[in-house]
mmCIF file with all atom_site columns, C-alpha atoms in Angstrom:
data_model
loop_
_atom_site.group_PDB
_atom_site.id
_atom_site.type_symbol
_atom_site.label_atom_id
_atom_site.label_alt_id
_atom_site.label_comp_id
_atom_site.label_asym_id
_atom_site.label_entity_id
_atom_site.label_seq_id
_atom_site.pdbx_PDB_ins_code
_atom_site.Cartn_x
_atom_site.Cartn_y
_atom_site.Cartn_z
_atom_site.occupancy
_atom_site.B_iso_or_equiv
_atom_site.pdbx_formal_charge
_atom_site.auth_seq_id
_atom_site.auth_comp_id
_atom_site.auth_asym_id
_atom_site.auth_atom_id
_atom_site.pdbx_PDB_model_num
ATOM 1  C CA . GLN A 1 1  ? 81.475 89.271 110.965 1.00 76.00 ? 1061 GLN A CA 1
ATOM 2  C CA . ARG A 1 2  ? 84.060 91.877 112.030 1.00 85.00 ? 1062 ARG A CA 1
ATOM 3  C CA . ALA A 1 3  ? 86.975 89.815 110.684 1.00 86.00 ? 1063 ALA A CA 1
ATOM 4  C CA . GLU A 1 4  ? 85.256 89.526 107.298 1.00 83.00 ? 1064 GLU A CA 1
ATOM 5  C CA . GLU A 1 5  ? 84.634 93.263 107.181 1.00 85.00 ? 1065 GLU A CA 1
ATOM 6  C CA . GLU A 1 6  ? 88.281 93.881 108.000 1.00 87.00 ? 1066 GLU A CA 1
ATOM 7  C CA . ALA A 1 7  ? 89.397 91.413 105.321 1.00 85.00 ? 1067 ALA A CA 1
ATOM 8  C CA . GLN A 1 8  ? 87.263 93.203 102.743 1.00 87.00 ? 1068 GLN A CA 1
ATOM 9  C CA . GLN A 1 9  ? 89.294 96.351 103.350 1.00 87.00 ? 1069 GLN A CA 1
ATOM 10 C CA . ARG A 1 10 ? 92.379 94.696 101.875 1.00 91.00 ? 1070 ARG A CA 1
ATOM 11 C CA . ASP A 1 11 ? 93.106 94.406 98.155  1.00 92.00 ? 1071 ASP A CA 1
ATOM 12 C CA . SER A 1 12 ? 94.314 90.839 98.683  1.00 91.00 ? 1072 SER A CA 1
ATOM 13 C CA . TYR A 1 13 ? 90.768 89.784 99.670  1.00 92.00 ? 1073 TYR A CA 1
ATOM 14 C CA . TRP A 1 14 ? 89.370 91.123 96.385  1.00 92.00 ? 1074 TRP A CA 1
ATOM 15 C CA . VAL A 1 15 ? 92.203 89.620 94.326  1.00 90.00 ? 1075 VAL A CA 1
ATOM 16 C CA . GLU A 1 16 ? 91.479 86.157 95.749  1.00 89.00 ? 1076 GLU A CA 1
ATOM 17 C CA . LYS A 1 17 ? 87.736 86.633 95.273  1.00 90.00 ? 1077 LYS A CA 1
ATOM 18 C CA . ALA A 1 18 ? 88.234 87.609 91.610  1.00 91.00 ? 1078 ALA A CA 1
ATOM 19 C CA . LYS A 1 19 ? 90.421 84.548 90.994  1.00 89.00 ? 1079 LYS A CA 1
ATOM 20 C CA . LEU A 1 20 ? 87.895 82.228 92.608  1.00 89.00 ? 1080 LEU A CA 1
ATOM 21 C CA . ASP A 1 21 ? 84.962 83.849 90.796  1.00 91.00 ? 1081 ASP A CA 1
ATOM 22 C CA . PHE A 1 22 ? 86.776 83.310 87.487  1.00 93.00 ? 1082 PHE A CA 1
ATOM 23 C CA . ALA A 1 23 ? 87.621 79.698 88.352  1.00 92.00 ? 1083 ALA A CA 1
ATOM 24 C CA . ILE A 1 24 ? 84.004 78.974 89.302  1.00 93.00 ? 1084 ILE A CA 1
ATOM 25 C CA . ALA A 1 25 ? 82.644 80.583 86.112  1.00 95.00 ? 1085 ALA A CA 1
ATOM 26 C CA . LEU A 1 26 ? 85.191 78.707 83.992  1.00 95.00 ? 1086 LEU A CA 1
ATOM 27 C CA . GLU A 1 27 ? 84.299 75.413 85.681  1.00 95.00 ? 1087 GLU A CA 1
ATOM 28 C CA . ARG A 1 28 ? 80.598 75.990 84.987  1.00 96.00 ? 1088 ARG A CA 1
ATOM 29 C CA . ARG A 1 29 ? 81.394 76.699 81.350  1.00 97.00 ? 1089 ARG A CA 1
ATOM 30 C CA . ARG A 1 30 ? 83.693 73.673 81.071  1.00 96.00 ? 1090 ARG A CA 1
ATOM 31 C CA . LYS A 1 31 ? 80.995 71.378 82.465  1.00 96.00 ? 1091 LYS A CA 1
ATOM 32 C CA . PHE A 1 32 ? 78.300 72.955 80.277  1.00 97.00 ? 1092 PHE A CA 1
ATOM 33 C CA . VAL A 1 33 ? 80.236 72.148 77.108  1.00 97.00 ? 1093 VAL A CA 1
ATOM 34 C CA . GLY A 1 34 ? 81.364 68.743 78.418  1.00 97.00 ? 1094 GLY A CA 1
ATOM 35 C CA . LEU A 1 35 ? 85.077 69.456 78.085  1.00 96.00 ? 1095 LEU A CA 1
ATOM 36 C CA . PRO A 1 36 ? 87.287 67.168 80.206  1.00 95.00 ? 1096 PRO A CA 1
ATOM 37 C CA . TYR A 1 37 ? 90.254 68.747 82.009  1.00 94.00 ? 1097 TYR A CA 1
ATOM 38 C CA . ALA A 1 38 ? 92.695 66.741 79.893  1.00 94.00 ? 1098 ALA A CA 1
ATOM 39 C CA . SER A 1 39 ? 91.099 68.027 76.681  1.00 96.00 ? 1099 SER A CA 1
ATOM 40 C CA . LEU A 1 40 ? 91.264 71.597 77.947  1.00 96.00 ? 1100 LEU A CA 1
ATOM 41 C CA . ALA A 1 41 ? 94.957 71.190 78.761  1.00 96.00 ? 1101 ALA A CA 1
ATOM 42 C CA . LYS A 1 42 ? 95.587 69.720 75.313  1.00 96.00 ? 1102 LYS A CA 1
ATOM 43 C CA . LYS A 1 43 ? 93.708 72.569 73.583  1.00 95.00 ? 1103 LYS A CA 1
ATOM 44 C CA . LEU A 1 44 ? 95.902 75.065 75.403  1.00 95.00 ? 1104 LEU A CA 1
ATOM 45 C CA . ALA A 1 45 ? 99.099 73.034 74.966  1.00 96.00 ? 1105 ALA A CA 1
ATOM 46 C CA . THR A 1 46 ? 99.653 73.147 78.709  1.00 95.00 ? 1106 THR A CA 1
ATOM 47 C CA . SER A 1 47 ? 99.979 70.717 81.585  1.00 94.00 ? 1107 SER A CA 1
ATOM 48 C CA . ALA A 1 48 ? 97.240 69.112 83.628  1.00 90.00 ? 1108 ALA A CA 1
ATOM 49 C CA . ALA A 1 49 ? 98.947 70.594 86.705  1.00 92.00 ? 1109 ALA A CA 1
ATOM 50 C CA . TYR A 1 50 ? 98.444 74.124 85.364  1.00 93.00 ? 1110 TYR A CA 1
ATOM 51 C CA . ILE A 1 51 ? 94.769 73.450 84.630  1.00 93.00 ? 1111 ILE A CA 1
ATOM 52 C CA . SER A 1 52 ? 94.367 72.062 88.152  1.00 91.00 ? 1112 SER A CA 1
ATOM 53 C CA . LYS A 1 53 ? 95.898 75.236 89.622  1.00 90.00 ? 1113 LYS A CA 1
ATOM 54 C CA . VAL A 1 54 ? 93.527 77.396 87.592  1.00 91.00 ? 1114 VAL A CA 1
ATOM 55 C CA . PHE A 1 55 ? 90.452 75.550 88.815  1.00 88.00 ? 1115 PHE A CA 1
ATOM 56 C CA . ARG A 1 56 ? 91.635 75.718 92.430  1.00 86.00 ? 1116 ARG A CA 1
ATOM 57 C CA . GLY A 1 57 ? 92.057 79.482 92.052  1.00 80.00 ? 1117 GLY A CA 1
ATOM 58 C CA . ASP A 1 58 ? 95.774 79.070 92.811  1.00 83.00 ? 1118 ASP A CA 1
ATOM 59 C CA . SER A 1 59 ? 97.215 80.744 89.725  1.00 84.00 ? 1119 SER A CA 1
ATOM 60 C CA . ASN A 1 60 ? 97.773 84.443 89.226  1.00 86.00 ? 1120 ASN A CA 1
ATOM 61 C CA . LEU A 1 61 ? 96.182 84.786 85.812  1.00 91.00 ? 1121 LEU A CA 1
ATOM 62 C CA . THR A 1 62 ? 96.825 87.492 83.260  1.00 93.00 ? 1122 THR A CA 1
ATOM 63 C CA . ILE A 1 63 ? 93.964 88.821 81.200  1.00 95.00 ? 1123 ILE A CA 1
ATOM 64 C CA . GLU A 1 64 ? 95.545 87.061 78.232  1.00 96.00 ? 1124 GLU A CA 1
ATOM 65 C CA . SER A 1 65 ? 95.505 83.675 79.989  1.00 95.00 ? 1125 SER A CA 1
ATOM 66 C CA . MET A 1 66 ? 91.919 84.247 81.155  1.00 95.00 ? 1126 MET A CA 1
ATOM 67 C CA . VAL A 1 67 ? 90.875 84.957 77.566  1.00 97.00 ? 1127 VAL A CA 1
ATOM 68 C CA . LYS A 1 68 ? 92.665 81.832 76.295  1.00 96.00 ? 1128 LYS A CA 1
ATOM 69 C CA . LEU A 1 69 ? 91.061 79.658 78.962  1.00 97.00 ? 1129 LEU A CA 1
ATOM 70 C CA . ALA A 1 70 ? 87.591 81.068 78.300  1.00 97.00 ? 1130 ALA A CA 1
ATOM 71 C CA . ARG A 1 71 ? 87.926 80.749 74.521  1.00 97.00 ? 1131 ARG A CA 1
ATOM 72 C CA . ALA A 1 72 ? 89.074 77.143 74.868  1.00 96.00 ? 1132 ALA A CA 1
ATOM 73 C CA . THR A 1 73 ? 85.658 76.438 76.410  1.00 96.00 ? 1133 THR A CA 1
ATOM 74 C CA . GLY A 1 74 ? 83.841 78.438 73.731  1.00 96.00 ? 1134 GLY A CA 1
ATOM 75 C CA . GLY A 1 75 ? 83.305 81.333 76.129  1.00 96.00 ? 1135 GLY A CA 1
ATOM 76 C CA . ARG A 1 76 ? 84.655 84.848 76.503  1.00 96.00 ? 1136 ARG A CA 1
ATOM 77 C CA . VAL A 1 77 ? 85.863 87.092 79.301  1.00 96.00 ? 1137 VAL A CA 1
ATOM 78 C CA . ASP A 1 78 ? 83.791 90.097 80.383  1.00 94.00 ? 1138 ASP A CA 1
ATOM 79 C CA . ILE A 1 79 ? 85.610 92.416 82.782  1.00 93.00 ? 1139 ILE A CA 1
ATOM 80 C CA . ARG A 1 80 ? 83.569 95.002 84.661  1.00 91.00 ? 1140 ARG A CA 1
ATOM 81 C CA . VAL A 1 81 ? 83.923 97.416 87.516  1.00 92.00 ? 1141 VAL A CA 1
ATOM 82 C CA . VAL A 1 82 ? 80.935 97.230 89.862  1.00 87.00 ? 1142 VAL A CA 1
ATOM 83 C CA . ASP A 1 83 ? 79.833 98.868 93.102  1.00 85.00 ? 1143 ASP A CA 1
#
């Protein structure tokens, strides 16, 4: 418990959480529309390796790339600041 509380004091914790939250939401959307990974990569004119990195939460995404990924699944990005 204490280690988690300490981790939450660092920006790096919240950066990783945001990347994973995006990857999870994108995966849900991708599955909902029935879009295979290969088709998503083709729509974005990118590699399967890049798509794999995105869904593992391993890529440092720009807002532009997040928007492109979301739009390729028929979705959109909604950025908010919350408590």
